[in-house]
Amino acid sequence: MTKNEAFNHQLIQFLNASPTPFHAVKELADLLEKAGFKLLNETDIWCLQKNTGYFVIRNQSSLIAFTTGDCNFSEQGFRMTGAHTDSPCLKIKPNPDIQKYHCLQLGVEVYGGALLAPWFDRDLSIAGRVAWYDGTQIHQTLIDLKRAVATIPSLAIHLDSEQNNRRTINPQTDISPVLATIFTEDSQTDQTLHHAIKESLSNIYPHLNIDQILDFELFLYDTQPAAIIGLNNDFIASARLDNLLSCFTATQAIIKAKQSLYPSMIVCNDHEEVGSASTSGAQGPFLKQVLQRIVKDNESRIRTIQHSLMISADNAHARHPNFPDKHDKKHAPAINHGPVIKINVNQCYATNSESSAVFRHLCTQENIPVQLFCSRCDMRCGSTIGPITASEIGVRTLDVGLPTYGMHSVRELAGTQDAIMLEKVLTRFYNTSAAQLQLTT
């Protein structure tokens, strides 16, 4: 197996093991621990050492990892890469069980800007975290049913012959998944979500009493595993490429650069798809508080930030061959043609000429091509954690991404070469001094 094949094999394993942000953070933490990074607890006093890697987790869904290098933070700053752990999906409502027309269904709500049509006729499972009581203590556990337990059936073409000409999807009435058939609609049945949760917990803890399910955050996901596809194995097809692709790539890069003299950091935030305003989101205090604990003196911390650079890595829209007019033809990236610098005049992306120039130079040093993305002027532009992080802590920032088809679908498509190229650039970035990341005037 070549290095590139090994990278993509590990990526696929990570994607399959990460159906929710909670599972993704657990997988990232496992990768970091195996590489010698040490877990920090936010409730403990931190005593950081030189040339050491650390990571800290908040809400089980956001993670910050960093290396201390020679601890010369105020002169060297941090090389930061930012990404997000969440993806658009269907989240299960608190009181989910619906019994009607001899079917047991689930009430769900749409998390983020999901593309809903691809969710129909999929084999769906359930994963997330559960808080429960054993009669003595409250526990919190990640669960993953792993097997297909639900589906959202399409309406047959015979019952609406105009579906292929016009289709609207009502998120309240049209996407409730079917779990089981029931015989009488007023019967008491143990075929409920709570019963399935208890059964899953009992399998994890066979010797404990699962007295009471207190609460949960559960999501539906497609059980079809990630795969390398295409005549020449050009594509990765998977759920949650936006943005687990960047989380994995940044983690691999900081692990490779662990022994660098220069302090480095990855920031994997939750809740980007719903605005980032949370304790663990980019608009929350997580990164700011971690920096305050690493560099305690305010003057030194400001100097550290001004020597730092943040690469916000999120997916970019590849030019769709069936819909080329949806792109500005001069700024339309292609899959497997390298990482993309994302630019927006209204600051939906944080890139400017200074941060872009540094990234271009890093790519040149690694002999990696660079592409550009700029939205059509008559179309709305998405955003990322880049502008939020830049405005929250004042760090120089640029937005980059990997070209993707079907963004926000239940199954997205990216290139087998692009993440490998980005990892090389990020590894170079982590091994570059602050002086080389500055432009002279």
Short mmCIF file of C-alpha atoms in Angstrom, two decimals:
data_model
loop_
_atom_site.label_atom_id
_atom_site.label_comp_id
_atom_site.label_asym_id
_atom_site.label_seq_id
_atom_site.Cartn_x
_atom_site.Cartn_y
_atom_site.Cartn_z
CA MET A 1 0.00 0.00 0.00
CA THR A 2 1.42 3.41 -1.00
CA LYS A 3 1.51 6.38 1.41
CA ASN A 4 -1.39 7.99 -0.45
CA GLU A 5 -3.45 4.80 -0.31
CA ALA A 6 -2.69 4.45 3.40
CA PHE A 7 -3.81 8.03 4.03
CA ASN A 8 -7.14 7.49 2.27
CA HIS A 9 -7.64 4.13 4.00
CA GLN A 10 -7.22 5.81 7.39
CA LEU A 11 -9.52 8.63 6.28
CA ILE A 12 -12.26 6.16 5.36
CA GLN A 13 -11.90 4.37 8.70
CA PHE A 14 -12.23 7.71 10.47
CA LEU A 15 -15.32 8.74 8.48
CA ASN A 16 -17.05 5.42 9.14
CA ALA A 17 -16.31 5.64 12.88
CA SER A 18 -17.58 9.25 13.16
CA PRO A 19 -21.36 9.40 12.62
CA THR A 20 -21.69 12.37 15.02
CA PRO A 21 -19.43 15.20 16.26
CA PHE A 22 -19.09 13.32 19.56
CA HIS A 23 -17.75 10.23 17.82
CA ALA A 24 -15.52 12.34 15.56
CA VAL A 25 -13.87 14.03 18.54
CA LYS A 26 -13.35 10.65 20.23
CA GLU A 27 -11.64 9.36 17.07
CA LEU A 28 -9.45 12.47 16.79
CA ALA A 29 -8.51 12.14 20.47
CA ASP A 30 -7.52 8.51 19.91
CA LEU A 31 -5.28 9.52 16.99
CA LEU A 32 -3.63 12.24 19.07
CA GLU A 33 -3.11 10.01 22.11
CA LYS A 34 -1.49 7.32 19.98
CA ALA A 35 0.87 10.00 18.69
CA GLY A 36 1.88 11.01 22.22
CA PHE A 37 -0.35 14.04 22.76
CA LYS A 38 -1.52 14.48 26.37
CA LEU A 39 -5.12 15.13 27.36
CA LEU A 40 -5.73 18.28 29.40
CA ASN A 41 -8.79 18.70 31.60
CA GLU A 42 -10.28 22.20 31.70
CA THR A 43 -10.97 21.85 35.44
CA ASP A 44 -7.30 21.12 36.24
CA ILE A 45 -4.32 23.46 36.59
CA TRP A 46 -2.19 23.26 33.45
CA CYS A 47 1.59 22.87 33.70
CA LEU A 48 2.81 22.90 30.11
CA GLN A 49 6.24 21.67 29.03
CA LYS A 50 8.42 22.39 26.01
CA ASN A 51 8.28 20.19 22.91
CA THR A 52 5.06 18.50 24.00
CA GLY A 53 1.70 17.95 22.35
CA TYR A 54 -1.55 18.49 24.24
CA PHE A 55 -5.26 18.42 23.50
CA VAL A 56 -8.40 19.56 25.30
CA ILE A 57 -12.03 18.63 24.66
CA ARG A 58 -15.17 20.63 25.37
CA ASN A 59 -18.73 19.27 25.26
CA GLN A 60 -17.32 16.03 23.81
CA SER A 61 -17.85 17.67 20.41
CA SER A 62 -15.05 20.26 20.07
CA LEU A 63 -11.32 19.72 20.33
CA ILE A 64 -8.23 21.91 20.40
CA ALA A 65 -4.81 20.29 20.05
CA PHE A 66 -1.50 22.14 20.20
CA THR A 67 2.24 21.67 20.36
CA THR A 68 4.36 23.91 22.54
CA GLY A 69 7.61 23.84 20.53
CA ASP A 70 10.21 25.86 22.40
CA CYS A 71 7.41 27.74 24.26
CA ASN A 72 8.54 31.00 22.67
CA PHE A 73 4.91 31.91 22.01
CA SER A 74 5.18 35.71 21.96
CA GLU A 75 7.93 35.61 19.31
CA GLN A 76 6.77 32.63 17.23
CA GLY A 77 2.98 32.70 17.64
CA PHE A 78 0.86 29.69 16.67
CA ARG A 79 0.34 28.09 13.29
CA MET A 80 -3.41 27.40 13.54
CA THR A 81 -5.71 25.31 11.40
CA GLY A 82 -9.45 25.56 12.04
CA ALA A 83 -12.21 23.16 10.99
CA HIS A 84 -15.59 21.98 12.28
CA THR A 85 -16.89 18.64 13.52
CA ASP A 86 -20.59 19.00 12.72
CA SER A 87 -22.43 18.35 9.46
CA PRO A 88 -26.00 19.02 8.26
CA CYS A 89 -28.21 16.09 9.21
CA LEU A 90 -31.47 15.03 10.87
CA LYS A 91 -31.57 15.31 14.65
CA ILE A 92 -34.11 13.37 16.70
CA LYS A 93 -36.59 15.46 18.68
CA PRO A 94 -36.85 15.13 22.50
CA ASN A 95 -40.25 13.40 22.39
CA PRO A 96 -39.67 11.43 19.20
CA ASP A 97 -42.10 8.51 19.05
CA ILE A 98 -45.00 8.88 16.60
CA GLN A 99 -47.59 6.14 16.14
CA LYS A 100 -49.95 6.52 13.20
CA TYR A 101 -51.35 4.46 10.32
CA HIS A 102 -49.85 1.28 11.77
CA CYS A 103 -46.33 2.72 11.65
CA LEU A 104 -43.89 3.71 14.37
CA GLN A 105 -42.06 6.85 13.27
CA LEU A 106 -39.56 9.34 14.66
CA GLY A 107 -39.98 13.08 14.98
CA VAL A 108 -36.88 14.80 13.62
CA GLU A 109 -35.67 18.32 12.97
CA VAL A 110 -33.21 19.51 10.36
CA TYR A 111 -29.77 20.40 11.72
CA GLY A 112 -28.08 23.01 9.54
CA GLY A 113 -28.62 23.57 5.83
CA ALA A 114 -29.15 19.95 4.85
CA LEU A 115 -29.92 18.92 1.27
CA LEU A 116 -33.05 16.90 2.10
CA ALA A 117 -33.88 14.96 -1.08
CA PRO A 118 -30.94 12.50 -0.77
CA TRP A 119 -32.15 11.40 2.68
CA PHE A 120 -35.08 9.49 1.16
CA ASP A 121 -34.85 5.70 0.72
CA ARG A 122 -31.63 5.38 2.70
CA ASP A 123 -30.81 2.73 5.30
CA LEU A 124 -30.51 4.89 8.41
CA SER A 125 -29.08 4.24 11.83
CA ILE A 126 -28.95 6.28 15.04
CA ALA A 127 -25.95 7.57 16.99
CA GLY A 128 -25.14 10.26 19.56
CA ARG A 129 -24.83 10.59 23.31
CA VAL A 130 -27.16 9.61 26.12
CA ALA A 131 -27.37 10.76 29.76
CA TRP A 132 -28.72 8.06 32.08
CA TYR A 133 -29.08 7.17 35.76
CA ASP A 134 -28.18 3.84 37.36
CA GLY A 135 -29.91 4.50 40.69
CA THR A 136 -26.77 6.02 42.19
CA GLN A 137 -24.99 8.16 39.62
CA ILE A 138 -25.62 10.02 36.36
CA HIS A 139 -23.61 8.72 33.40
CA GLN A 140 -23.05 10.00 29.87
CA THR A 141 -22.31 7.51 27.10
CA LEU A 142 -21.80 7.59 23.34
CA ILE A 143 -23.97 5.11 21.48
CA ASP A 144 -24.15 3.92 17.90
CA LEU A 145 -26.81 1.40 16.92
CA LYS A 146 -24.69 0.67 13.79
CA ARG A 147 -27.41 -1.38 12.09
CA ALA A 148 -30.08 0.16 9.86
CA VAL A 149 -33.20 0.80 11.96
CA ALA A 150 -35.06 3.48 9.97
CA THR A 151 -35.83 4.80 6.52
CA ILE A 152 -37.69 7.73 4.95
CA PRO A 153 -39.73 6.21 2.11
CA SER A 154 -40.34 8.24 -1.01
CA LEU A 155 -43.85 8.77 -2.31
CA ALA A 156 -44.40 6.54 -5.36
CA ILE A 157 -44.40 8.30 -8.72
CA HIS A 158 -47.91 6.89 -9.33
CA LEU A 159 -49.26 8.95 -6.42
CA ASP A 160 -47.71 12.21 -7.62
CA SER A 161 -46.72 12.14 -11.27
CA GLU A 162 -45.34 15.70 -11.12
CA GLN A 163 -42.55 14.91 -8.64
CA ASN A 164 -39.84 14.98 -11.30
CA ASN A 165 -41.01 18.39 -12.51
CA ARG A 166 -41.57 20.09 -9.18
CA ARG A 167 -40.78 18.88 -5.72
CA THR A 168 -40.97 20.59 -2.37
CA ILE A 169 -40.11 18.93 0.93
CA ASN A 170 -41.86 20.01 4.11
CA PRO A 171 -39.42 19.27 6.98
CA GLN A 172 -42.26 18.92 9.49
CA THR A 173 -44.50 16.52 7.58
CA ASP A 174 -42.46 14.78 4.87
CA ILE A 175 -39.29 13.42 6.49
CA SER A 176 -40.38 11.46 9.58
CA PRO A 177 -38.48 8.15 9.36
CA VAL A 178 -40.31 4.83 9.67
CA LEU A 179 -38.97 2.50 12.39
CA ALA A 180 -41.46 -0.36 12.56
CA THR A 181 -44.98 -1.55 11.87
CA ILE A 182 -47.50 -1.75 14.71
CA PHE A 183 -50.78 -3.65 14.87
CA THR A 184 -53.04 -1.30 16.84
CA GLU A 185 -52.40 2.40 16.99
CA ASP A 186 -53.39 2.77 20.66
CA SER A 187 -51.35 -0.23 21.85
CA GLN A 188 -48.51 0.04 24.31
CA THR A 189 -45.38 -1.22 22.60
CA ASP A 190 -41.78 -1.59 23.64
CA GLN A 191 -40.83 -0.73 20.08
CA THR A 192 -39.77 2.80 21.03
CA LEU A 193 -36.58 4.80 20.76
CA HIS A 194 -36.09 4.68 24.54
CA HIS A 195 -36.28 0.88 24.43
CA ALA A 196 -33.63 0.81 21.67
CA ILE A 197 -31.39 3.17 23.69
CA LYS A 198 -31.70 1.03 26.82
CA GLU A 199 -30.91 -2.08 24.83
CA SER A 200 -27.80 -0.42 23.37
CA LEU A 201 -26.62 0.76 26.81
CA SER A 202 -27.23 -2.70 28.28
CA ASN A 203 -24.95 -4.16 25.61
CA ILE A 204 -22.22 -1.67 26.61
CA TYR A 205 -22.77 -2.10 30.38
CA PRO A 206 -24.21 -5.60 30.88
CA HIS A 207 -23.63 -5.51 34.66
CA LEU A 208 -25.14 -2.08 35.36
CA ASN A 209 -28.75 -1.16 36.02
CA ILE A 210 -30.01 1.25 33.36
CA ASP A 211 -32.58 2.79 35.67
CA GLN A 212 -33.60 5.89 33.71
CA ILE A 213 -32.78 7.62 30.41
CA LEU A 214 -32.49 11.28 31.41
CA ASP A 215 -31.77 12.91 28.06
CA PHE A 216 -30.09 12.42 24.71
CA GLU A 217 -28.65 14.11 21.63
CA LEU A 218 -29.19 11.63 18.82
CA PHE A 219 -28.80 11.90 15.06
CA LEU A 220 -29.75 9.81 12.06
CA TYR A 221 -27.01 8.78 9.67
CA ASP A 222 -26.69 6.79 6.46
CA THR A 223 -25.25 3.31 7.09
CA GLN A 224 -23.64 3.11 3.64
CA PRO A 225 -19.91 3.20 4.41
CA ALA A 226 -17.44 5.62 2.89
CA ALA A 227 -15.78 4.32 -0.27
CA ILE A 228 -13.15 5.03 -2.91
CA ILE A 229 -15.01 5.11 -6.23
CA GLY A 230 -14.45 5.98 -9.90
CA LEU A 231 -12.82 4.20 -12.82
CA ASN A 232 -9.42 5.36 -11.62
CA ASN A 233 -10.26 5.56 -7.90
CA ASP A 234 -10.48 9.35 -8.22
CA PHE A 235 -13.20 9.99 -5.64
CA ILE A 236 -14.04 9.58 -1.97
CA ALA A 237 -17.80 9.15 -1.49
CA SER A 238 -19.04 9.60 2.06
CA ALA A 239 -21.29 11.42 4.45
CA ARG A 240 -19.85 14.28 6.50
CA LEU A 241 -16.90 15.12 4.24
CA ASP A 242 -17.93 18.68 5.11
CA ASN A 243 -16.02 19.00 7.34
CA LEU A 244 -14.50 15.85 8.79
CA LEU A 245 -12.21 15.81 5.77
CA SER A 246 -10.47 18.93 7.11
CA CYS A 247 -10.50 17.73 10.75
CA PHE A 248 -8.70 14.51 9.81
CA THR A 249 -6.23 16.22 7.47
CA ALA A 250 -5.27 18.88 10.02
CA THR A 251 -4.84 16.25 12.73
CA GLN A 252 -2.55 14.15 10.53
CA ALA A 253 -0.48 17.24 9.74
CA ILE A 254 0.00 18.35 13.36
CA ILE A 255 0.94 14.78 14.35
CA LYS A 256 3.63 14.76 11.65
CA ALA A 257 4.90 18.16 12.81
CA LYS A 258 4.80 17.36 16.53
CA GLN A 259 8.57 17.77 16.98
CA SER A 260 8.65 21.18 15.28
CA LEU A 261 10.27 24.02 17.22
CA TYR A 262 7.32 26.21 16.33
CA PRO A 263 4.07 26.12 18.36
CA SER A 264 1.16 24.77 16.31
CA MET A 265 -2.56 24.24 16.86
CA ILE A 266 -5.71 22.69 15.39
CA VAL A 267 -9.15 23.95 16.38
CA CYS A 268 -12.09 21.65 15.60
CA ASN A 269 -15.29 23.45 16.59
CA ASP A 270 -18.83 22.11 16.82
CA HIS A 271 -21.97 24.01 15.70
CA GLU A 272 -20.51 25.72 12.62
CA GLU A 273 -23.50 24.60 10.55
CA VAL A 274 -25.93 26.38 12.88
CA GLY A 275 -24.07 29.64 13.48
CA SER A 276 -21.21 28.77 15.87
CA ALA A 277 -22.79 30.57 18.85
CA SER A 278 -22.20 28.09 21.68
CA THR A 279 -19.68 27.29 24.41
CA SER A 280 -17.90 24.96 22.00
CA GLY A 281 -18.52 26.88 18.76
CA ALA A 282 -16.16 29.28 17.02
CA GLN A 283 -18.16 32.26 18.28
CA GLY A 284 -17.88 30.98 21.84
CA PRO A 285 -14.97 31.38 24.27
CA PHE A 286 -13.25 28.00 23.81
CA LEU A 287 -10.23 29.08 21.74
CA LYS A 288 -9.88 32.38 23.57
CA GLN A 289 -9.80 30.63 26.96
CA VAL A 290 -7.29 28.02 25.80
CA LEU A 291 -4.97 30.79 24.56
CA GLN A 292 -5.40 32.63 27.87
CA ARG A 293 -4.23 29.54 29.73
CA ILE A 294 -1.27 28.89 27.44
CA VAL A 295 -0.09 32.51 27.47
CA LYS A 296 -1.25 33.98 30.76
CA ASP A 297 0.15 37.51 30.40
CA ASN A 298 -2.14 39.74 28.32
CA GLU A 299 0.68 41.65 26.61
CA SER A 300 2.45 38.42 25.64
CA ARG A 301 -0.79 36.87 24.44
CA ILE A 302 -1.54 39.79 22.11
CA ARG A 303 1.98 39.52 20.71
CA THR A 304 1.46 35.77 20.28
CA ILE A 305 -1.74 36.30 18.30
CA GLN A 306 -0.11 38.93 16.09
CA HIS A 307 2.66 36.45 15.22
CA SER A 308 0.07 33.77 14.46
CA LEU A 309 -1.80 32.75 11.32
CA MET A 310 -5.06 30.79 11.09
CA ILE A 311 -5.88 28.60 8.08
CA SER A 312 -9.61 27.97 8.19
CA ALA A 313 -10.07 24.71 6.26
CA ASP A 314 -13.57 23.95 5.03
CA ASN A 315 -14.89 22.40 1.83
CA ALA A 316 -15.21 24.34 -1.43
CA HIS A 317 -17.72 23.92 -4.26
CA ALA A 318 -16.13 22.12 -7.20
CA ARG A 319 -17.46 23.14 -10.61
CA HIS A 320 -20.35 20.78 -11.28
CA PRO A 321 -20.14 19.41 -14.85
CA ASN A 322 -23.95 19.33 -15.17
CA PHE A 323 -24.44 22.85 -13.80
CA PRO A 324 -21.38 24.87 -14.89
CA ASP A 325 -23.34 28.14 -14.96
CA LYS A 326 -23.71 28.02 -11.17
CA HIS A 327 -20.05 29.03 -10.95
CA ASP A 328 -17.96 32.04 -11.86
CA LYS A 329 -15.99 30.48 -14.71
CA LYS A 330 -12.73 32.18 -13.65
CA HIS A 331 -13.06 30.90 -10.06
CA ALA A 332 -14.40 27.35 -10.42
CA PRO A 333 -12.23 24.67 -8.76
CA ALA A 334 -11.82 21.12 -10.07
CA ILE A 335 -11.57 17.96 -7.99
CA ASN A 336 -8.04 16.55 -7.59
CA HIS A 337 -6.47 19.79 -8.78
CA GLY A 338 -5.34 21.00 -5.36
CA PRO A 339 -6.55 23.06 -2.40
CA VAL A 340 -8.71 26.13 -2.98
CA ILE A 341 -8.29 29.65 -1.63
CA LYS A 342 -11.77 31.03 -0.88
CA ILE A 343 -12.38 34.76 -1.33
CA ASN A 344 -15.38 36.98 -0.65
CA VAL A 345 -15.50 40.79 -0.71
CA ASN A 346 -18.20 40.85 2.01
CA GLN A 347 -15.99 38.95 4.46
CA CYS A 348 -17.92 35.69 4.32
CA TYR A 349 -14.37 34.36 4.01
CA ALA A 350 -11.48 35.91 5.94
CA THR A 351 -8.88 35.71 3.15
CA ASN A 352 -6.98 38.84 2.18
CA SER A 353 -3.97 39.34 -0.07
CA GLU A 354 -1.52 38.96 2.83
CA SER A 355 -2.82 35.64 4.15
CA SER A 356 -3.40 34.36 0.61
CA ALA A 357 0.17 35.18 -0.39
CA VAL A 358 1.55 33.15 2.52
CA PHE A 359 -0.56 30.13 1.60
CA ARG A 360 0.40 30.37 -2.07
CA HIS A 361 4.07 30.44 -1.07
CA LEU A 362 3.66 27.36 1.15
CA CYS A 363 2.03 25.52 -1.76
CA THR A 364 4.84 26.57 -4.11
CA GLN A 365 7.40 25.17 -1.68
CA GLU A 366 5.58 21.81 -1.77
CA ASN A 367 5.02 21.98 -5.56
CA ILE A 368 1.26 21.85 -5.03
CA PRO A 369 -1.22 23.66 -7.32
CA VAL A 370 -3.58 26.28 -5.92
CA GLN A 371 -7.13 27.02 -7.07
CA LEU A 372 -9.49 29.92 -6.38
CA PHE A 373 -13.15 30.05 -5.44
CA CYS A 374 -15.25 33.20 -5.64
CA SER A 375 -19.05 33.06 -5.79
CA ARG A 376 -21.06 34.53 -8.62
CA CYS A 377 -22.10 38.07 -7.74
CA ASP A 378 -25.78 37.15 -8.12
CA MET A 379 -25.58 34.22 -5.69
CA ARG A 380 -25.38 34.08 -1.92
CA CYS A 381 -22.02 33.01 -0.48
CA GLY A 382 -21.64 30.62 2.45
CA SER A 383 -19.32 31.28 5.36
CA THR A 384 -16.98 29.45 7.73
CA ILE A 385 -15.37 29.69 11.14
CA GLY A 386 -12.63 31.81 9.53
CA PRO A 387 -14.24 35.27 9.80
CA ILE A 388 -15.67 34.39 13.24
CA THR A 389 -12.28 33.35 14.63
CA ALA A 390 -10.57 36.36 13.07
CA SER A 391 -13.04 38.77 14.64
CA GLU A 392 -13.08 36.99 18.02
CA ILE A 393 -9.31 36.91 18.67
CA GLY A 394 -7.81 39.20 16.01
CA VAL A 395 -5.66 36.60 14.27
CA ARG A 396 -4.65 36.86 10.60
CA THR A 397 -6.78 34.34 8.77
CA LEU A 398 -7.45 32.88 5.36
CA ASP A 399 -10.09 30.42 4.17
CA VAL A 400 -9.15 27.39 2.12
CA GLY A 401 -11.06 24.27 1.15
CA LEU A 402 -11.06 21.02 -0.74
CA PRO A 403 -13.22 20.79 -3.90
CA THR A 404 -16.47 18.88 -3.30
CA TYR A 405 -19.61 17.84 -5.17
CA GLY A 406 -22.97 17.60 -3.40
CA MET A 407 -22.02 19.63 -0.34
CA HIS A 408 -24.54 19.17 2.50
CA SER A 409 -25.93 16.03 0.90
CA VAL A 410 -26.20 12.81 2.90
CA ARG A 411 -23.41 11.56 0.60
CA GLU A 412 -20.78 13.97 -0.68
CA LEU A 413 -17.95 13.49 -3.17
CA ALA A 414 -14.34 14.70 -2.93
CA GLY A 415 -11.03 13.80 -4.57
CA THR A 416 -8.59 11.16 -3.39
CA GLN A 417 -5.63 13.50 -4.04
CA ASP A 418 -6.76 16.83 -2.62
CA ALA A 419 -6.64 16.01 1.12
CA ILE A 420 -3.18 14.51 0.66
CA MET A 421 -2.00 17.74 -0.96
CA LEU A 422 -3.53 19.84 1.83
CA GLU A 423 -1.85 17.70 4.47
CA LYS A 424 1.55 18.37 2.87
CA VAL A 425 0.91 22.12 2.85
CA LEU A 426 -0.26 22.12 6.48
CA THR A 427 2.76 20.09 7.56
CA ARG A 428 5.00 22.65 5.83
CA PHE A 429 2.99 25.41 7.56
CA TYR A 430 3.59 23.86 10.99
CA ASN A 431 7.33 23.74 10.28
CA THR A 432 7.61 27.39 9.21
CA SER A 433 8.90 30.17 11.48
CA ALA A 434 6.90 33.28 12.31
CA ALA A 435 9.35 35.44 10.32
CA GLN A 436 8.62 33.40 7.17
CA LEU A 437 4.87 33.82 7.71
CA GLN A 438 5.14 37.64 7.81
CA LEU A 439 5.23 39.99 4.81
CA THR A 440 7.71 42.85 4.87
CA THR A 441 6.57 46.36 3.96
#
